[in-house]
XYZ file of C-alpha atoms in Angstrom:
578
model
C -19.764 38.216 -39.305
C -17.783 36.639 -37.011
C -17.618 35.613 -33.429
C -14.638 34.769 -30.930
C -14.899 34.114 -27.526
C -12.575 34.654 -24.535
C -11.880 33.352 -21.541
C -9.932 34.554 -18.183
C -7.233 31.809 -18.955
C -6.460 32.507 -22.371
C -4.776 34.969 -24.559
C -5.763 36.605 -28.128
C -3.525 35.077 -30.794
C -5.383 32.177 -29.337
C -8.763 33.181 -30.165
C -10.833 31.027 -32.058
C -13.130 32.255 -34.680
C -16.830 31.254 -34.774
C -19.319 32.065 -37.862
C -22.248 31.881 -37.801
C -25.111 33.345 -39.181
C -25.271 37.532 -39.291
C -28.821 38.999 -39.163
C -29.107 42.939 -39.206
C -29.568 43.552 -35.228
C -28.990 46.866 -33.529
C -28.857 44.932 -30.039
C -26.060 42.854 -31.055
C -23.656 45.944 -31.733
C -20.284 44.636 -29.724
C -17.833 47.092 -30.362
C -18.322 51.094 -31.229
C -15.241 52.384 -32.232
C -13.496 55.035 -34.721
C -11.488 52.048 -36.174
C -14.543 49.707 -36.747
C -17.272 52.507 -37.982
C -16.205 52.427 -41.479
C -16.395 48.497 -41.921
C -19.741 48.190 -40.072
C -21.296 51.036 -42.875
C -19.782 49.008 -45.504
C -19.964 45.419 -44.960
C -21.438 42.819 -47.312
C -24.587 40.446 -47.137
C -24.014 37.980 -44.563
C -23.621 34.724 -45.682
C -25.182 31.783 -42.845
C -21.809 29.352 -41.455
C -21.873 28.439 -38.302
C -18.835 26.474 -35.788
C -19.404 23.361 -37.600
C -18.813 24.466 -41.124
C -23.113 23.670 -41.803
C -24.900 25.873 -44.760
C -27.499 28.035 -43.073
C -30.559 25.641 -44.949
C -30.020 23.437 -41.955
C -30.641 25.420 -39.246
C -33.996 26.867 -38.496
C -35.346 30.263 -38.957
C -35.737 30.971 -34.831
C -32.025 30.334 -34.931
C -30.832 32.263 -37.727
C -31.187 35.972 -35.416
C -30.173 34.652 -32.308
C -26.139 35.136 -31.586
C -24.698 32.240 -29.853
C -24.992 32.310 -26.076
C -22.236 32.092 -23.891
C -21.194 28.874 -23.356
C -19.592 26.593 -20.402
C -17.586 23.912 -20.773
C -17.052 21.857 -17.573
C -16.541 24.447 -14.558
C -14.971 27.088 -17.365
C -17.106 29.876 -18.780
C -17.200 31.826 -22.143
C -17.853 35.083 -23.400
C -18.778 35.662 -27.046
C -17.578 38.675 -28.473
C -19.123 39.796 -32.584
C -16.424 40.605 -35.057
C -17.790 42.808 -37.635
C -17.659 42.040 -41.414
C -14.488 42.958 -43.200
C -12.378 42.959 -40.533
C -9.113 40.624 -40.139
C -8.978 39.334 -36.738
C -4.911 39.256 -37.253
C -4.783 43.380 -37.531
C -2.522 44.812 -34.475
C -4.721 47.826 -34.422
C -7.939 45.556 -34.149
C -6.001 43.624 -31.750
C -5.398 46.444 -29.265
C -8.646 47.831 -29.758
C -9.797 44.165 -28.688
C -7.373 43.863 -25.821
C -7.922 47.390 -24.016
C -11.630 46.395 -24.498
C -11.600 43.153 -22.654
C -8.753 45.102 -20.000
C -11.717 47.076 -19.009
C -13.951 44.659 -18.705
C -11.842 42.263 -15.924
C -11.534 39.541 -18.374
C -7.426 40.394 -19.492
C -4.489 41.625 -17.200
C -3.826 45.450 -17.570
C -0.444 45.040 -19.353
C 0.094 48.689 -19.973
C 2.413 50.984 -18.373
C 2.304 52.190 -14.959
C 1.523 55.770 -14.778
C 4.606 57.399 -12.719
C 2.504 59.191 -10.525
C 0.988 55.951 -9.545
C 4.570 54.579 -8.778
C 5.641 57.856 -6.966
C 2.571 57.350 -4.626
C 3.295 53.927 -4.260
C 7.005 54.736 -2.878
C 5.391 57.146 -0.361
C 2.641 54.495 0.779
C 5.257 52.223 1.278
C 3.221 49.118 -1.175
C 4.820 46.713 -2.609
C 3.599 44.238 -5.551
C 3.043 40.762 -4.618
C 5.499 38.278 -6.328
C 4.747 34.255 -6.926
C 7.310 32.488 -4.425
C 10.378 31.145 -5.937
C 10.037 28.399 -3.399
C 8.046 25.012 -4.930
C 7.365 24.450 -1.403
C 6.922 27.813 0.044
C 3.138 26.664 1.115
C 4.656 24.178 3.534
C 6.765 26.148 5.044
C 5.020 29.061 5.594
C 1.490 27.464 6.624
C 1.961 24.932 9.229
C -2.148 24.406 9.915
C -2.695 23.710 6.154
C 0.508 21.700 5.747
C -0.615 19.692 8.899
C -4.679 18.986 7.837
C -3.188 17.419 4.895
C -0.452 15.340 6.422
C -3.191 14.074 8.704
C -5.585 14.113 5.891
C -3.039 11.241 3.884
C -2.972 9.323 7.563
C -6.551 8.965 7.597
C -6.393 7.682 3.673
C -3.824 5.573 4.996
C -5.415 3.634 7.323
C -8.471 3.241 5.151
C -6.605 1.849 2.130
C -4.770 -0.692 4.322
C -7.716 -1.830 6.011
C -9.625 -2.741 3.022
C -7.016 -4.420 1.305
C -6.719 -6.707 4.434
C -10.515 -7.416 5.135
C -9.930 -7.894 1.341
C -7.257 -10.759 1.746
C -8.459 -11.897 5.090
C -5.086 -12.928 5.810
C -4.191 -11.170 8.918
C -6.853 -11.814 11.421
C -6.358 -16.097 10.490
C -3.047 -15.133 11.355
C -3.592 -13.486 14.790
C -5.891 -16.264 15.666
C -2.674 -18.646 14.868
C 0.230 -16.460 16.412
C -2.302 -16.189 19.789
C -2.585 -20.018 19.768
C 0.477 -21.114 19.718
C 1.676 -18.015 22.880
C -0.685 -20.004 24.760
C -0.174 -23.458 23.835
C 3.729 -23.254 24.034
C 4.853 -20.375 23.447
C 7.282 -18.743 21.091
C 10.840 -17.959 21.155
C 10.762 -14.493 18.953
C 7.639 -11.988 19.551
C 5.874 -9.973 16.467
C 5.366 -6.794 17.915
C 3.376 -5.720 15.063
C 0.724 -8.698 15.463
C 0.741 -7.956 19.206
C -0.273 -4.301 18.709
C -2.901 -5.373 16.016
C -4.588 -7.511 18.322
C -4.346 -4.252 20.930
C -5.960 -2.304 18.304
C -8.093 -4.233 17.374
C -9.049 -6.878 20.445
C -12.889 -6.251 20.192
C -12.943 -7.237 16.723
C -11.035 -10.284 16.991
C -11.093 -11.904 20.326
C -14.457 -10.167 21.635
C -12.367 -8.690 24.382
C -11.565 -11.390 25.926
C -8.021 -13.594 24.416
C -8.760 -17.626 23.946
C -7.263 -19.803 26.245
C -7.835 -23.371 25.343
C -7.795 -25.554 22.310
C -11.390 -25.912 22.453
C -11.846 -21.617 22.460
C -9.435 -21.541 19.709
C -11.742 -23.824 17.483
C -14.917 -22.082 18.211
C -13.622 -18.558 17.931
C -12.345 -19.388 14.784
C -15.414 -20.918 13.603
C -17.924 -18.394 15.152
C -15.769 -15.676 12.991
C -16.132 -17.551 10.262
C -19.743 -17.930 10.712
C -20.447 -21.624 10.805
C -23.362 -23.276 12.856
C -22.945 -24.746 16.490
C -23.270 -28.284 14.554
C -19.913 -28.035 13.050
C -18.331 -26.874 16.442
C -19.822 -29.224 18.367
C -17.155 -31.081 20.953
C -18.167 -34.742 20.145
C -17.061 -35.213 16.867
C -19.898 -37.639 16.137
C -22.398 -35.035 15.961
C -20.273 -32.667 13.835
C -20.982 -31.607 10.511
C -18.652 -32.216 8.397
C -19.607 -30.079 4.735
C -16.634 -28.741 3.198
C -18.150 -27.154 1.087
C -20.250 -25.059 3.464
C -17.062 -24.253 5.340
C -15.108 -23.318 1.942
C -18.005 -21.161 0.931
C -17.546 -19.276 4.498
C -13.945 -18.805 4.078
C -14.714 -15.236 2.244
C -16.359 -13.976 5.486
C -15.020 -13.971 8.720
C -14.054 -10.562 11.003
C -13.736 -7.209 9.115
C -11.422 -4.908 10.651
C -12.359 -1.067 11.134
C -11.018 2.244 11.169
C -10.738 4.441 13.908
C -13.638 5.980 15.133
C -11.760 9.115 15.144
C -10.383 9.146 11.920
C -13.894 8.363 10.517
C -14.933 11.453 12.094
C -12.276 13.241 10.505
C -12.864 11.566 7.083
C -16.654 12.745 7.275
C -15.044 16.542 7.429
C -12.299 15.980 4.870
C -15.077 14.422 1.685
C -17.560 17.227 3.015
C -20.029 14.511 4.166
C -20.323 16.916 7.277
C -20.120 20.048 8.339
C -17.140 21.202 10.750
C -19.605 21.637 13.398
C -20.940 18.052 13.849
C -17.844 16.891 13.614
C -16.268 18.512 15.995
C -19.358 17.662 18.319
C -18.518 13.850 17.779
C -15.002 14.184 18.057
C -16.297 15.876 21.767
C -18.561 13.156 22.806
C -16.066 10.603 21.384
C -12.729 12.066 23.229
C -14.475 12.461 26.346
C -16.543 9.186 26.456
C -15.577 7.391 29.872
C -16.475 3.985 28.946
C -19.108 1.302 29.977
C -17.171 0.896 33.413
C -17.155 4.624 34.416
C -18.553 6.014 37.897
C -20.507 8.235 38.336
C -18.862 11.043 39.123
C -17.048 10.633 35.380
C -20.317 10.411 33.875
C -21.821 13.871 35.234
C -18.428 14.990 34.589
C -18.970 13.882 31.093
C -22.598 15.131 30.087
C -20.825 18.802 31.602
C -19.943 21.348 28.248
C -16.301 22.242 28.180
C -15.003 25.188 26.738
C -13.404 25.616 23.420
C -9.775 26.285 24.478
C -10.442 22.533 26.429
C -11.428 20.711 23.992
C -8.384 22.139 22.184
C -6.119 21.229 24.755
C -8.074 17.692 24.675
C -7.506 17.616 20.980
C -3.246 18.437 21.203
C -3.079 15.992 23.936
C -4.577 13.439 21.745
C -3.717 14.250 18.590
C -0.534 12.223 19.024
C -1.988 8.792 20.397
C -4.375 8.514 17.224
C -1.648 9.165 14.496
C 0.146 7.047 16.291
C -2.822 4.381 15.504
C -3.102 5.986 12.099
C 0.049 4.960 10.878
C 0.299 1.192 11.463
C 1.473 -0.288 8.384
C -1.846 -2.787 7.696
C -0.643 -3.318 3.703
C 2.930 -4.910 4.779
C 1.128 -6.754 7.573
C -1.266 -7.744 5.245
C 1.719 -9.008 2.521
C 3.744 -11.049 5.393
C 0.683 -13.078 6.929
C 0.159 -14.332 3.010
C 3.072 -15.349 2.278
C 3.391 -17.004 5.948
C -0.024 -18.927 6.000
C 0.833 -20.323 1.589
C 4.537 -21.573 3.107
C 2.454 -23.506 6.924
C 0.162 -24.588 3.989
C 2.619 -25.744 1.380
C 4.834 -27.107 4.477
C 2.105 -29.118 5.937
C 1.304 -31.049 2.263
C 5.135 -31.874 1.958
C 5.594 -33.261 5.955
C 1.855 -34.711 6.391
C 0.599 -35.597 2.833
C -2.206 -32.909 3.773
C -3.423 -31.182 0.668
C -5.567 -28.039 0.939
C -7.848 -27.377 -2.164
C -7.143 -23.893 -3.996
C -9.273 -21.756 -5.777
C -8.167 -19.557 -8.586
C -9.035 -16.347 -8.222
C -8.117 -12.644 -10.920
C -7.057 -11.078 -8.175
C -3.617 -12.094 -5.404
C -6.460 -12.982 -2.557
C -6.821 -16.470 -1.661
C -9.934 -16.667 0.221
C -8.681 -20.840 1.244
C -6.608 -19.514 3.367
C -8.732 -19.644 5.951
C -9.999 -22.808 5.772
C -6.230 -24.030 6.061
C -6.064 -21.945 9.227
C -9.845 -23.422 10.737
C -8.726 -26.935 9.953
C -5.253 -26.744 12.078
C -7.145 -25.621 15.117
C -9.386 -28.308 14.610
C -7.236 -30.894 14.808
C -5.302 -29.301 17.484
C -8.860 -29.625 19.228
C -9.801 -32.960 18.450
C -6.613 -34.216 19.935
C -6.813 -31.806 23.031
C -10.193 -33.981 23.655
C -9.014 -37.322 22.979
C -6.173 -36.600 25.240
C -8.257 -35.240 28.634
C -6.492 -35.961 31.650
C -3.132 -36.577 30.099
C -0.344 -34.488 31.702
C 1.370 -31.720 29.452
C 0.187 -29.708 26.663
C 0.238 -31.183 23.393
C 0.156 -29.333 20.091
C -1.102 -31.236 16.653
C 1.553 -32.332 13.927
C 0.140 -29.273 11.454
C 0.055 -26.897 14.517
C 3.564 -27.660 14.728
C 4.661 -26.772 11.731
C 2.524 -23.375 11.665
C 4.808 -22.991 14.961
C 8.160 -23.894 13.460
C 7.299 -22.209 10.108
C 6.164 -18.847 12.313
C 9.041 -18.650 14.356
C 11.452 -19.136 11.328
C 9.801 -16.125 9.952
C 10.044 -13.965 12.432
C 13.766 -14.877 12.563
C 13.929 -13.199 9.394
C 11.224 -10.865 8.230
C 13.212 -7.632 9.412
C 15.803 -6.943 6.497
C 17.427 -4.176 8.901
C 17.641 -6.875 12.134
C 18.966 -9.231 9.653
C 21.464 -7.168 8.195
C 22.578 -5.939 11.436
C 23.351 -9.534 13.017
C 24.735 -10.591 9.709
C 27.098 -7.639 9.897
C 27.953 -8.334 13.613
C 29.465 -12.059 13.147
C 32.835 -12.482 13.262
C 34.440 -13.821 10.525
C 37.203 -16.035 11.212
C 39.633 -17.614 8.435
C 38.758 -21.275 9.546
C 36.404 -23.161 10.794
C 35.609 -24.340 14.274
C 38.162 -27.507 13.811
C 40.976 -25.175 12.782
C 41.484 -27.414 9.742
C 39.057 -26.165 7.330
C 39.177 -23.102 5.849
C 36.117 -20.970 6.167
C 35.272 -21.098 2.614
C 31.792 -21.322 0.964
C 29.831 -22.085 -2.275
C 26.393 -20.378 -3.093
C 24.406 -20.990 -5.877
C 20.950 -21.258 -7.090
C 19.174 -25.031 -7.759
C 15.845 -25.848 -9.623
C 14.220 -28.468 -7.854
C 11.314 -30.312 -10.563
C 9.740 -32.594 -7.664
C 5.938 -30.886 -7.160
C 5.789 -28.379 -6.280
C 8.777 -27.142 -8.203
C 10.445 -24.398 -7.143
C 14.653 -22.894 -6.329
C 16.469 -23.541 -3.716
C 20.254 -21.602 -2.405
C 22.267 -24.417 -2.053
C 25.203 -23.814 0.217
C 28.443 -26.302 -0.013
C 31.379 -26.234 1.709
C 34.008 -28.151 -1.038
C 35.964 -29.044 1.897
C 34.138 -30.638 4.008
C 31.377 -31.311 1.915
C 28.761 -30.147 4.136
C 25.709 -28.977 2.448
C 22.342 -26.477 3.600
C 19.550 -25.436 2.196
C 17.496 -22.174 1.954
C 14.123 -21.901 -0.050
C 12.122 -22.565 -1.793
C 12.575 -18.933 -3.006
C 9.194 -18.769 -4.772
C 7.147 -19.099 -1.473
C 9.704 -17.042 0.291
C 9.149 -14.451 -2.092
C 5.152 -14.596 -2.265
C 4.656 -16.407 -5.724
C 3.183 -19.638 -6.336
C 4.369 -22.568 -6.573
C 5.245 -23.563 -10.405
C 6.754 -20.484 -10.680
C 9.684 -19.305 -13.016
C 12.543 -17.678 -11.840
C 13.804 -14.206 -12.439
C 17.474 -14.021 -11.963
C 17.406 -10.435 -12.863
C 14.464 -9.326 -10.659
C 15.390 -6.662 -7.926
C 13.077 -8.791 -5.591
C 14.602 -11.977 -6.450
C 17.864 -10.999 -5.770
C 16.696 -9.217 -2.483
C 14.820 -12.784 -0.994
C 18.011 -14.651 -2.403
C 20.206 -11.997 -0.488
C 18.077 -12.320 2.508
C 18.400 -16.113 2.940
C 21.948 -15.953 2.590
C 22.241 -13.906 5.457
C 19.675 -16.041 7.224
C 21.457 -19.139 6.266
C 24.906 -17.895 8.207
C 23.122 -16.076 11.115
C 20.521 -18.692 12.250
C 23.958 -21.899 12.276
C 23.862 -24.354 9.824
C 22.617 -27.764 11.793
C 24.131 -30.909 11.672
C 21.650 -33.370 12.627
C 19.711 -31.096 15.014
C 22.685 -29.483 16.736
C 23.559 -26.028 16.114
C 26.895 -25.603 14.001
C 27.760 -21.761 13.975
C 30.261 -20.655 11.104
C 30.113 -17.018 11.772
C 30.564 -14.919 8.403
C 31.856 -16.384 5.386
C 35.642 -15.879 5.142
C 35.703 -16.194 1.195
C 32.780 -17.605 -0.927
C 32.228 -18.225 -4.397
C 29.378 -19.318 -6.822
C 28.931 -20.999 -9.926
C 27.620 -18.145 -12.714
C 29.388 -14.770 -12.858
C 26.471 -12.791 -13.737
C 24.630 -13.587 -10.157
C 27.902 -12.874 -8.648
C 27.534 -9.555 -9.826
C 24.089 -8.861 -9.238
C 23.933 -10.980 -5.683
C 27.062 -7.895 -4.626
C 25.400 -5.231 -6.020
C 22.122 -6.080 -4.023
C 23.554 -6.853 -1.059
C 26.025 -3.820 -1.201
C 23.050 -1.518 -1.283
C 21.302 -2.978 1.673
C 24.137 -2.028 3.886
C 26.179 -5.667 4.235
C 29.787 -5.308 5.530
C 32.360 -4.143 2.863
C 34.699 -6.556 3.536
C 32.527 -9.177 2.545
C 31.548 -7.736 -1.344
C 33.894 -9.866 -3.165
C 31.824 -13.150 -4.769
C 34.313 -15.164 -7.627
C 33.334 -17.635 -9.849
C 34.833 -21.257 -8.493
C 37.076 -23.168 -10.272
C 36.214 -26.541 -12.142
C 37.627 -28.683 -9.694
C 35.662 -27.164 -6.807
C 32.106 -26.889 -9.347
C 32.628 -30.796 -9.763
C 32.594 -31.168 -6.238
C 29.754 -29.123 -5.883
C 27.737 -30.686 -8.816
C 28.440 -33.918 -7.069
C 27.081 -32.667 -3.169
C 23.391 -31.400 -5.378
C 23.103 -34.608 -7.133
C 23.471 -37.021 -3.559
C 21.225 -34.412 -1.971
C 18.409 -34.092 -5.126
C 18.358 -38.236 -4.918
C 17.871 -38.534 -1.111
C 14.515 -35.889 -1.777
C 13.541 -38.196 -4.381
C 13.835 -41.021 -2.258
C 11.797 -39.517 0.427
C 8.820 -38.327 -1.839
C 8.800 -42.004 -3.123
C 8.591 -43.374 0.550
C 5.639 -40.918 0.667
């Protein structure tokens, strides 16, 4: 005897066939029909297989008369159905027999033909069948509510995701302690309007509510975040402790962003952690909360119920403010403040001899980061107190070059602002003296002094006037050491990105500003970067007129060969004078 078993998902060709062992039993009788009568009088001793292809000497006797229940595989049930001896599953008439049997039962579609009266009453009724959508996105389209709770649904993941990944890195609130610094201290030429509406967002969490003023608040914000003792913040450096080790071990804490409260609500509703009741009673008390500072009046106004059609109107009038919130872009935030505080870092060892240890970690965080950051507002504060009563403000050396390092970033970390100046330059044939043409060699230069590292080396054959962009492995996030991909999409993109840099900031001479405008004609030394450098810079939108890159001559590489090897020996001689 044999058993099969069905489900609402399959069909039968794709039944699978079960033995197991066949005991006599009236109650196990599946199917009684004309077809199957004959077999069931006339069928053979059983003999015991079950699913497994096991003899029936190894199962026990309590098993050998009970049929096999139904059974349930993850969230999909089964129902077994006895084929009686002698009869071949593969017969069509056993086959329709077996299909109109499961038909009536719910488990198979009703394939056969529609009775014409049926149809004729149909037509008078008016019904029509129901068809699947041709549209993919017919769902969308037609149900704006659904379409909507999961748009706001992704915001909510959205937020979350980036705000772990930087509490993760803790790269961005160092950074906002930095950027708030040095507006205080002296100010910056370029704003960051995305670190000015973090600290909006989130000004409890990292300034207490109340922004630092002073060198001295700088220090012990920093250091309070951080979690250090009152004996390592101390003002008279005397009494300070100095354990590095205590601060490096502190550099994983420090402040932990959070979502908003409102999304958490939300997020509560969307995992089923709570019910749509309580958390639309939250999102009441939260909405309508009027704050520490509120009068009276709000207050009783507050504890009063509203009805449901105002707290809708509450809800669409707020709506927009919190996905506003929802979609700040934390992860590229998070990205940019890395790579910002590993260039002040890797700026301040080559200009001050500074080095800051590192620890390897598996992951891209760099929990030292934040010592570098704790240490340059340190300093800054030491000197601020050696320097009381003195007239002006005075930053520290490595405060300095977080500010110059800062400000160069911001000139650049907005391809589209970037592309759009770079494309607005004019783009004359010569140069300012009217003798020169405006002609320009680009090409790419490995630098081996530590850390080594690629520069864009920019010569003009003419006048022999040479600039420098890089290195392009901090520039582009990687460490230092690291090899070169001349074929990498992002690669080519930082490359691209400097260039355009290079000719919108002016190319100084000693100091003073030396604008060029656009290139008129420039060339490089290896024809497959020429290729590649066009083909990136052609798809982020640069001018047309400019997508023409040759390989130079050998006359003007020799010149150019000549300008890298005077410039490599005068770095050489300043890391020996070290």
């Amino acid at each position: 005897m044999s058993w099969i078993l069905d489900t609402p998902a399959n069909v039968f060709p794709k039944f699978k066939e079960y033995y197991i062992a066949t005991h006599p039993s009236d109650a196990l009788q599946a199917f009684q029909s004309p077809g199957l009568s004959n077999a069931l009088r006339h069928r053979n001793p059983p003999q015991l297989v079950d699913a497994t292809g096991r003899s029936s000497s190894e199962k026990s006797q309590a098993s050998k008369a009970m049929p096999p229940k139904n059974p349930k595989l993850s969230s999909l049930s089964m129902k077994c159905h006895r084929i009686p001896e002698g009869v071949d599953p593969k017969d069509p008439e056993f086959q329709n027999i077996m299909r109109k049997q499961l038909a009536e039962e719910g488990v198979l579609a009703d394939d056969t033909p529609i009775d014409p009266k049926h149809e004729e009453n149909a037509k008078k009724m008016n019904l029509k069948s129901i068809q699947a959508p041709k549209d993919p996105n017919y769902l969308w389209t037609t149900n704006p509510i659904y379409c909507g709770i999961v748009s706001f649904r992704m915001l909510t993941d959205f937020e979350a995701a980036g705000i772990s990944l930087s509490n993760w890195h803790n790269s961005i609130w160092p950074t906002a302690h930095l950027y708030n610094a040095l507006q205080q201290l002296c100010g910056i030429s370029r704003s960051w309007p995305e670190m000015d509406k973090l600290i909006d967002l989130h000004m409890a969490a990292l300034f207490a509510d109340h922004i630092p003023l002073s060198a001295h608040e700088f220090f012990v914000r920093f250091a309070l975040a951080l979690g250090l003792p009152m004996s390592s913040i101390t003002r008279n450096t005397s009494h300070r402790s100095n354990n590095a080790s205590q601060r490096f071990r502190q550099g994983a804490n420090g402040i932990k962003l959070k979502t908003t409260e409102v999304s958490s609500v939300f997020r509560q509703y969307f995992e089923k952690k709570s019910s749509l009741e309580v958390c639309l009673l939250k999102l009441d008390k939260l909405m309508r909360d009027p704050g520490p500072r509120a009068s009276k009046k709000e207050k009783d106004a507050w504890k009063r119920p509203i009805t449901n059609l105002q707290f809708l109107a509450m809800l669409e009038a707020n709506l927009p403010r919190i996905t506003r919130r929802l979609r700040f872009d934390y992860i590229t935030l998070t990205k940019q403040c890395v790579n910002l505080l590993k260039k002040i870092r890797q700026m301040i060892m080559l200009h001050h001899g500074v080095v800051y240890p590192r620890i390897p970690t598996e992951d891209s965080a760099d929990q030292t980061l934040t010592w570098v950051v704790m240490c340059i507002l340190e300093e800054n504060n030491d000197l601020t107190s050696n320097q009381m009563g003195t007239q002006g403000l005075t930053i520290s050396p490595q405060l300095s070059v977080a500010k110059d390092e800062i400000e160069k970033f911001l000139g650049t970390y907005r391809p589209q602002d970037l592309i759009s100046n770079f494309n607005s330059l004019p783009r004359p044939a010569m140069t300012l003296s009217g003798r020169v043409p405006n002609h320009w060699n680009i090409s790419i230069r490995h630098v081996a002094i530590s850390p080594p590292g690629d520069l864009v080396f920019f010569v003009q054959p003419d006048t022999h006037y040479v600039h420098t962009e890089g290195p392009i492995q901090t520039v582009e996030g990687q460490i230092p050491g690291h090899v070169l991909n001349p074929k990498s999409l992002v690669t080519l993109q930082t490359i691209a990105r400097l260039i355009m840099k290079a000719f919108v900031e002016g190319m100084g001479v000693n100091g003073s500003d030396a604008t060029f405008g656009a290139p008129w004609t420039w060339t490089t030394n290896d024809s497959n970067f020429a290729r590649r450098i066009i083909k990136v810079m052609t798809d982020m939108g640069v001018r047309q007129d400019l997508m023409g890159m040759a390989v130079a001559d050998e006359e003007e590489l020799k010149v150019c060969d000549e300008a890298w090897e005077d410039l490599k020996a005068g770095m050489m001689g300043m890391m020996e004078g070290m």
